[in-house]
Coordinates of C-alpha atoms and ligand atoms in Angstrom, one line a residue:
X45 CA -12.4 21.4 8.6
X46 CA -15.2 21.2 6.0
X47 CA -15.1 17.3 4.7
X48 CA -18.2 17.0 2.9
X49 CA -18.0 20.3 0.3
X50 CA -15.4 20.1 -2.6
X51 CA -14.6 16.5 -2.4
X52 CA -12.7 15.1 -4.1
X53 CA -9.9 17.6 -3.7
X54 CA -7.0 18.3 -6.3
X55 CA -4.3 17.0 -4.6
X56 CA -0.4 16.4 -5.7
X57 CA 0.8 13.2 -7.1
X58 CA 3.2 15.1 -9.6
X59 CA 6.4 13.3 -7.0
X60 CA 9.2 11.6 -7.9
X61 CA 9.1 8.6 -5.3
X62 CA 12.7 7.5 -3.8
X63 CA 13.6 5.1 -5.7
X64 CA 16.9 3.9 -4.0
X65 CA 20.9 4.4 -5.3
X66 CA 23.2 2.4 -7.9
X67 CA 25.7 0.0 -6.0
X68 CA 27.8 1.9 -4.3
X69 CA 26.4 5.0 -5.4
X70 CA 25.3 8.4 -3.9
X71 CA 23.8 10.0 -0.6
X72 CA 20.5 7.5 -0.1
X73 CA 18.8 10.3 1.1
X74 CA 16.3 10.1 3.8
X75 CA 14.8 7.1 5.2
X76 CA 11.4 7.9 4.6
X77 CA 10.1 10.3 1.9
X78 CA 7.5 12.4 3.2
X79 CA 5.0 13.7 0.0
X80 CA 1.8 16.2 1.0
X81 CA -0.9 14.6 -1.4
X82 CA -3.0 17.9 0.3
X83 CA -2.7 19.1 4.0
X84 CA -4.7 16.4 5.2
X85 CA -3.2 13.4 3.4
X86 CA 0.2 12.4 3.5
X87 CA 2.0 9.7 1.5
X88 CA 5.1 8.0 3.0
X89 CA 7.3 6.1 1.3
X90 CA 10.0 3.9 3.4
X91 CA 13.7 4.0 1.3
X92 CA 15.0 1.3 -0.5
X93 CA 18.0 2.1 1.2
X94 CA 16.7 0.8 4.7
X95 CA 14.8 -2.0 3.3
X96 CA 13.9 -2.8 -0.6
X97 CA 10.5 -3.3 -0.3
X98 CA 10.1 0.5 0.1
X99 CA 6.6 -0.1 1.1
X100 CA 4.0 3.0 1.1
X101 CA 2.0 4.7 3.9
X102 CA -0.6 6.6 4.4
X103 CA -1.7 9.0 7.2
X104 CA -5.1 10.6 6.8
X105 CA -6.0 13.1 9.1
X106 CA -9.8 14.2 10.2
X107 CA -11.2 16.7 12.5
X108 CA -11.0 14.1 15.4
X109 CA -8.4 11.7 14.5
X110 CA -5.9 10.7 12.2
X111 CA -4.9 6.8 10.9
X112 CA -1.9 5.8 10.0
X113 CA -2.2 3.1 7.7
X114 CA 0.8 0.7 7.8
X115 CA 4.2 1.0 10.1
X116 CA 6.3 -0.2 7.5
X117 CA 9.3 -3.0 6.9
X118 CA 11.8 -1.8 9.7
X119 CA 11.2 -1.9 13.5
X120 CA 14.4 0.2 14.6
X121 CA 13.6 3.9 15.3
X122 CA 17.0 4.3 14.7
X123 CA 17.0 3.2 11.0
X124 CA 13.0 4.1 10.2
X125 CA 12.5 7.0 12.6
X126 CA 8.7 6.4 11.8
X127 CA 7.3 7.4 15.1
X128 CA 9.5 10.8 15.3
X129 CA 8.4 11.4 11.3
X130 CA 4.2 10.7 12.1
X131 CA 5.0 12.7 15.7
X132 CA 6.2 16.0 13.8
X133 CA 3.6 15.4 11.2
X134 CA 0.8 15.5 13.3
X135 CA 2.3 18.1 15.9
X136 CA 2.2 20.2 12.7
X137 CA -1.5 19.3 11.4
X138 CA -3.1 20.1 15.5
X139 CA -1.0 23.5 15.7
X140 CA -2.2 24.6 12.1
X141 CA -6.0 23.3 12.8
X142 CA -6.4 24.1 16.2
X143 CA -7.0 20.1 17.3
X144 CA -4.4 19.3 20.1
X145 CA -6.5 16.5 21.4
X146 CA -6.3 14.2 18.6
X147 CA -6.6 10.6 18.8
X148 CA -4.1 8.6 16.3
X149 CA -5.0 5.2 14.8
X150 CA -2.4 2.9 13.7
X151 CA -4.4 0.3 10.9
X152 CA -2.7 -1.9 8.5
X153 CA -3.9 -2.8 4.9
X154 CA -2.4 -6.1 6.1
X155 CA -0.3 -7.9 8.5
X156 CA 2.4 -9.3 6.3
X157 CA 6.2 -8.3 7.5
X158 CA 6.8 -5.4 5.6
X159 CA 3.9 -3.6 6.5
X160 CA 3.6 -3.6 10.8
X161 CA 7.3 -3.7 11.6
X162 CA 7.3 -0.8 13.6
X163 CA 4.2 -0.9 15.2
X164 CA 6.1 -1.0 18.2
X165 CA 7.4 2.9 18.0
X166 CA 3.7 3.5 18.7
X167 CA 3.1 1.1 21.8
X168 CA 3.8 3.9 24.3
X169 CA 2.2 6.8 22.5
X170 CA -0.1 8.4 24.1
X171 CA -3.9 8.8 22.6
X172 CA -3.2 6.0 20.5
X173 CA -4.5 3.0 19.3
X174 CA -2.8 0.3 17.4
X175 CA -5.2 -2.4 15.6
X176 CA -4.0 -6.1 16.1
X177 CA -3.1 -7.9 13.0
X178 CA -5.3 -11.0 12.8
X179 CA -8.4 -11.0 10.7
X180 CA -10.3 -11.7 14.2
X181 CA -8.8 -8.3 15.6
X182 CA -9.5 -6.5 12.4
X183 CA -13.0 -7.3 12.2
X184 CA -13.5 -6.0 15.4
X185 CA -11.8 -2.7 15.7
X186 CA -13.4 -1.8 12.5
X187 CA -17.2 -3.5 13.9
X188 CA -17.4 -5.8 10.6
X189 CA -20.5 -8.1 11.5
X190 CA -20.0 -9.7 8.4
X191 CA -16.5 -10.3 7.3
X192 CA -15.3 -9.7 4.4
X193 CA -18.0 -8.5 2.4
X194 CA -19.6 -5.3 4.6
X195 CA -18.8 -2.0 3.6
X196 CA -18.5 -0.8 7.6
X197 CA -17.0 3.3 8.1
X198 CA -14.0 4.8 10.0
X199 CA -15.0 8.4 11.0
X200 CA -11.9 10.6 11.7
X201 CA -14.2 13.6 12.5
X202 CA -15.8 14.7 9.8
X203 CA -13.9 12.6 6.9
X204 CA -15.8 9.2 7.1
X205 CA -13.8 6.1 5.2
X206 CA -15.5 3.3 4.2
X207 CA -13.6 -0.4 4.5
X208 CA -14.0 -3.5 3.1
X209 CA -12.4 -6.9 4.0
X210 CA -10.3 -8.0 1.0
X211 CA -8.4 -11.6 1.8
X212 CA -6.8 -13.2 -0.7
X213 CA -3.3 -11.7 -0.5
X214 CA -3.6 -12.2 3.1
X215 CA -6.3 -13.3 5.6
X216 CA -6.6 -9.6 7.3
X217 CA -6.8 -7.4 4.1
X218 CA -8.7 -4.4 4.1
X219 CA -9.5 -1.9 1.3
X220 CA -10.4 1.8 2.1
X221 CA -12.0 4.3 0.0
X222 CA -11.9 7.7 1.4
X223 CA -14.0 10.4 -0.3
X224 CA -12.1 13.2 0.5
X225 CA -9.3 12.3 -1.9
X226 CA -10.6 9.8 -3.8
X227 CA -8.2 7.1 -3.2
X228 CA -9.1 3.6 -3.0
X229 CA -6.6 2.1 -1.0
X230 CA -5.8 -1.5 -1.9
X231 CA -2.7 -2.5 0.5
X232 CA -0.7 -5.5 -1.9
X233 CA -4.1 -6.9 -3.3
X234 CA -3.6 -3.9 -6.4
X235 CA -0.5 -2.0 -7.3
X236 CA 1.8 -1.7 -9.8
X237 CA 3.8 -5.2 -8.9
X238 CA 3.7 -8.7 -8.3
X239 CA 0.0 -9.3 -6.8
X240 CA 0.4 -12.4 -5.1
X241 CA -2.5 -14.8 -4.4
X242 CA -2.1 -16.9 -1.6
X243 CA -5.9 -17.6 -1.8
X244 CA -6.5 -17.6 -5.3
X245 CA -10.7 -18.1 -4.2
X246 CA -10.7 -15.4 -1.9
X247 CA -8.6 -13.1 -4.1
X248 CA -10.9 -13.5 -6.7
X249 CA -13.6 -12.9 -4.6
X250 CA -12.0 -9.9 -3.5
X251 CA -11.1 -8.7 -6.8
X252 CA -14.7 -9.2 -7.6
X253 CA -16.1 -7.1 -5.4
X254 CA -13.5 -4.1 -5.3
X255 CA -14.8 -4.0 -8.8
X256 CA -18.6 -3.1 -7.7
X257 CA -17.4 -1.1 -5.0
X258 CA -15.7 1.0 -7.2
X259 CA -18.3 1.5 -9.5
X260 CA -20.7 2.9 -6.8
X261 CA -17.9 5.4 -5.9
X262 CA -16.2 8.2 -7.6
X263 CA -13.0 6.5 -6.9
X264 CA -9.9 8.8 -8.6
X265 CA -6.7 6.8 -7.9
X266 CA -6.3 3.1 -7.0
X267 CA -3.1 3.8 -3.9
X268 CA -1.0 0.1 -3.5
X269 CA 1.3 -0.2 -1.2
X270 CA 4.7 -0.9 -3.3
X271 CA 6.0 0.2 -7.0
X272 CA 7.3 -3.0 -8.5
X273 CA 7.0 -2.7 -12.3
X274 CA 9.2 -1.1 -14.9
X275 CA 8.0 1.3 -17.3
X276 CA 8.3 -1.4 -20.3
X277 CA 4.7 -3.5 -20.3
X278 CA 5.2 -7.0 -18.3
X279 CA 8.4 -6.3 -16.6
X280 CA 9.3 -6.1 -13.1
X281 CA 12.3 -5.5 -11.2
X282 CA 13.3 -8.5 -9.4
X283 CA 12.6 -9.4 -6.0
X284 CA 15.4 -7.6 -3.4
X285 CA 16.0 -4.6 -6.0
X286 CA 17.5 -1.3 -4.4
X287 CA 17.8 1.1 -7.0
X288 CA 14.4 1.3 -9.6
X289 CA 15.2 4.4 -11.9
X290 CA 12.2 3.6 -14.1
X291 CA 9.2 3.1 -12.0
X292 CA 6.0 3.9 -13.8
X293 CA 3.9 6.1 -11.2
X294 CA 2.3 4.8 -7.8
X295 CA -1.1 5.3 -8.4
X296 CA -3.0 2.9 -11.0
X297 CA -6.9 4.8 -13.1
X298 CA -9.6 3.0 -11.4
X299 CA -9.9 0.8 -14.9
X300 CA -7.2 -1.3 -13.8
X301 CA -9.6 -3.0 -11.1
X302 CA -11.3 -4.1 -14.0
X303 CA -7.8 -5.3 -15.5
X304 CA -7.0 -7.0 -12.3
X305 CA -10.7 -9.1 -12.0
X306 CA -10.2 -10.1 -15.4
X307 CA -6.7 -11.3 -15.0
X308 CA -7.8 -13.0 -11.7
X309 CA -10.8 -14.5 -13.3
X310 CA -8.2 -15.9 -15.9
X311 CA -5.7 -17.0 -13.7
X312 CA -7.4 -18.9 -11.3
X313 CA -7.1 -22.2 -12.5
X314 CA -3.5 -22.5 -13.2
X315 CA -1.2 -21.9 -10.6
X316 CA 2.3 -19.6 -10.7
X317 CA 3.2 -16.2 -12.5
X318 CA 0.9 -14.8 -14.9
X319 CA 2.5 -11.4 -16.3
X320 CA 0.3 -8.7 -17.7
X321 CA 1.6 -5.1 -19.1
X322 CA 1.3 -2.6 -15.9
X323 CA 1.1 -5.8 -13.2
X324 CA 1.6 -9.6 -12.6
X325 CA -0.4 -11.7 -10.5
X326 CA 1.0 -14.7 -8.6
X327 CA -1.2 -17.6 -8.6
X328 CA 0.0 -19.1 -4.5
X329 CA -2.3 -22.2 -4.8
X330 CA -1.1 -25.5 -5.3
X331 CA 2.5 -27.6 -4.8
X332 CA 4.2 -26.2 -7.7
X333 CA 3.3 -22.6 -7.8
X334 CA 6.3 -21.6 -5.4
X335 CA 9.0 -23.4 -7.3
X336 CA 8.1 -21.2 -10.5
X337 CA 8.4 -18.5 -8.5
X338 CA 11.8 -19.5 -7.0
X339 CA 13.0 -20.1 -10.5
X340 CA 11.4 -17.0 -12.4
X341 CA 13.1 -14.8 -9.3
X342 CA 16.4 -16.7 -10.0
X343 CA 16.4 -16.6 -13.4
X344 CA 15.5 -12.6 -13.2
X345 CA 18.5 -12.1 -11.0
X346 CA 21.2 -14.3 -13.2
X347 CA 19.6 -12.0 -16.3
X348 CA 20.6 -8.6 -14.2
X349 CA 23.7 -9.9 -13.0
X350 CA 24.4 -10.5 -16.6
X351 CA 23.5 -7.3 -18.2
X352 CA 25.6 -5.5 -15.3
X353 CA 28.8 -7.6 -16.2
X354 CA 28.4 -6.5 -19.9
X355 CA 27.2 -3.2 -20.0
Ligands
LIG16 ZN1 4.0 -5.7 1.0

């Protein structure tokens, strides 16, 4: 496969993501909602039905390898049959290209919870490696001699990605920009949702220079990790929701970095929630900054409760 010529491809983002089911409502569906952006790049969404942070995934395939960015919020095969999905996935990709030698790379965009739970399913697998999740093991899988700020390259045979560290939302963060697609991956640091800063310095840092990376690039879509937002400006579904009928798309214009630096830059110096129309960013710093959120959270919850009860 020819890498280099034609990029960035055309791919398919016209999906409707699973979005989970009312209370006590119909057939979940799947547990994991398998969407061909093209035949090399695959976007996988965990259901809200096995966990409600129906995180994203991504599994890029290249001439020599493929990565599998994330593992998801679930370690149970039998719940999140992860390993089985990537398996059948890939077994599909060699027998269609010809590559039955192929060397799979499991990477997170960060180590929180809901994003290495089943990095397990891959322990055993053969011609495999999974990346640790500290920043230390990060750094060095990748070969960052200067963390964050290098621009270092994963080459999965002919499609070469280019990482960045990113902390801020957490110490291991990595952003990836992968030509073929144009997607700037951005793990939780950008997406349509709560950004939380639980380094408010390094996040804006971070922001900062996603920013200038950006602008040397010809960076299509910005590719987070969750859908939190509603399609009405500054609202988000509250924190545990299963069923999101109105979620605005996954993918965010490459402007939005901008939107994100400058609402960082303006949020730094006053800790908790700071809402703005298409995300929100969580200002972690300081003593009082998780109470608000505690209390926001609550308050969103008695307010849905409410409108349930008399609707
Ligand atoms: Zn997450």
């Amino acid at each position: 496969m020819d890498f280099a010529h034609g990029a960035p491809v055309a791919g398919d983002l016209d999906v409707e993501w699973s979005h989970g089911v009312p209370r006590g409502g119909a057939d979940p569906g799947p547990p994991i909602q398998v969407h061909e952006y093209d035949e090399h790049t695959i976007i996988l969404r965990q259901s809200k039905s096995t966990h409600y942070e129906a995180p994203f995934l991504y599994l890029l395939m290249g001439n020599d390898r493929a990565v599998l960015f994330d593992t998801g919020a679930t370690p149970d095969p039998a719940v999140f049959p992860l390993r089985e999905t990537v398996d059948r996935l890939l077994a599909s990709w060699q027998a269609r290209n010809g590559r039955p030698d192929h060397h799979l790379v499991v990477a997170h965009s960060h180590a929180h919870g809901d994003h290495v739970a089943a990095d397990e399913q891959f322990a055993s697998r053969a011609d495999t490696t999974v990346v640790g999740h500290d920043p230390m093991a990060v750094q060095q899988f990748f070969g960052f001699a200067s963390w964050p700020e290098e621009v270092v390259q994963l080459d999965l045979g002919g499609r070469v990605l280019e990482v960045t560290g990113i902390p801020g939302h957490h110490p291991a963060s990595i952003a990836v920009f992968d030509p073929w697609t144009g997607f700037l991956l951005t793990g939780d640091s950008v997406y349509p949702g709560r950004l939380y800063a639980d380094d408010m310095t390094d996040f804006l840092a971070s922001a900062e220079r996603l920013v200038e990376l950006a602008a040397a690039r010809p960076v299509r879509h910005v590719m987070g990790c969750h859908i939190e937002m509603t399609r009405t400006p500054g609202r988000d579904y509250p924190i545990g929701t299963t069923y999101q009928p109105d979620e605005p798309p996954l993918q965010l214009a490459p402007d939005r970095l901008l939107a994100v630096r400058d609402a960082a830059r303006a949020a730094t110096a006053r800790p908790g929630v700071h809402v703005f129309p298409d995300f929100l960013i969580f200002n972690g710093t300081g003593p009082t900054a998780m109470p608000r959120l505690m209390l926001r959270t609550l308050r969103q919850r008695l307010a849905a409760r409410w409108g349930r009860l008399t609707s």
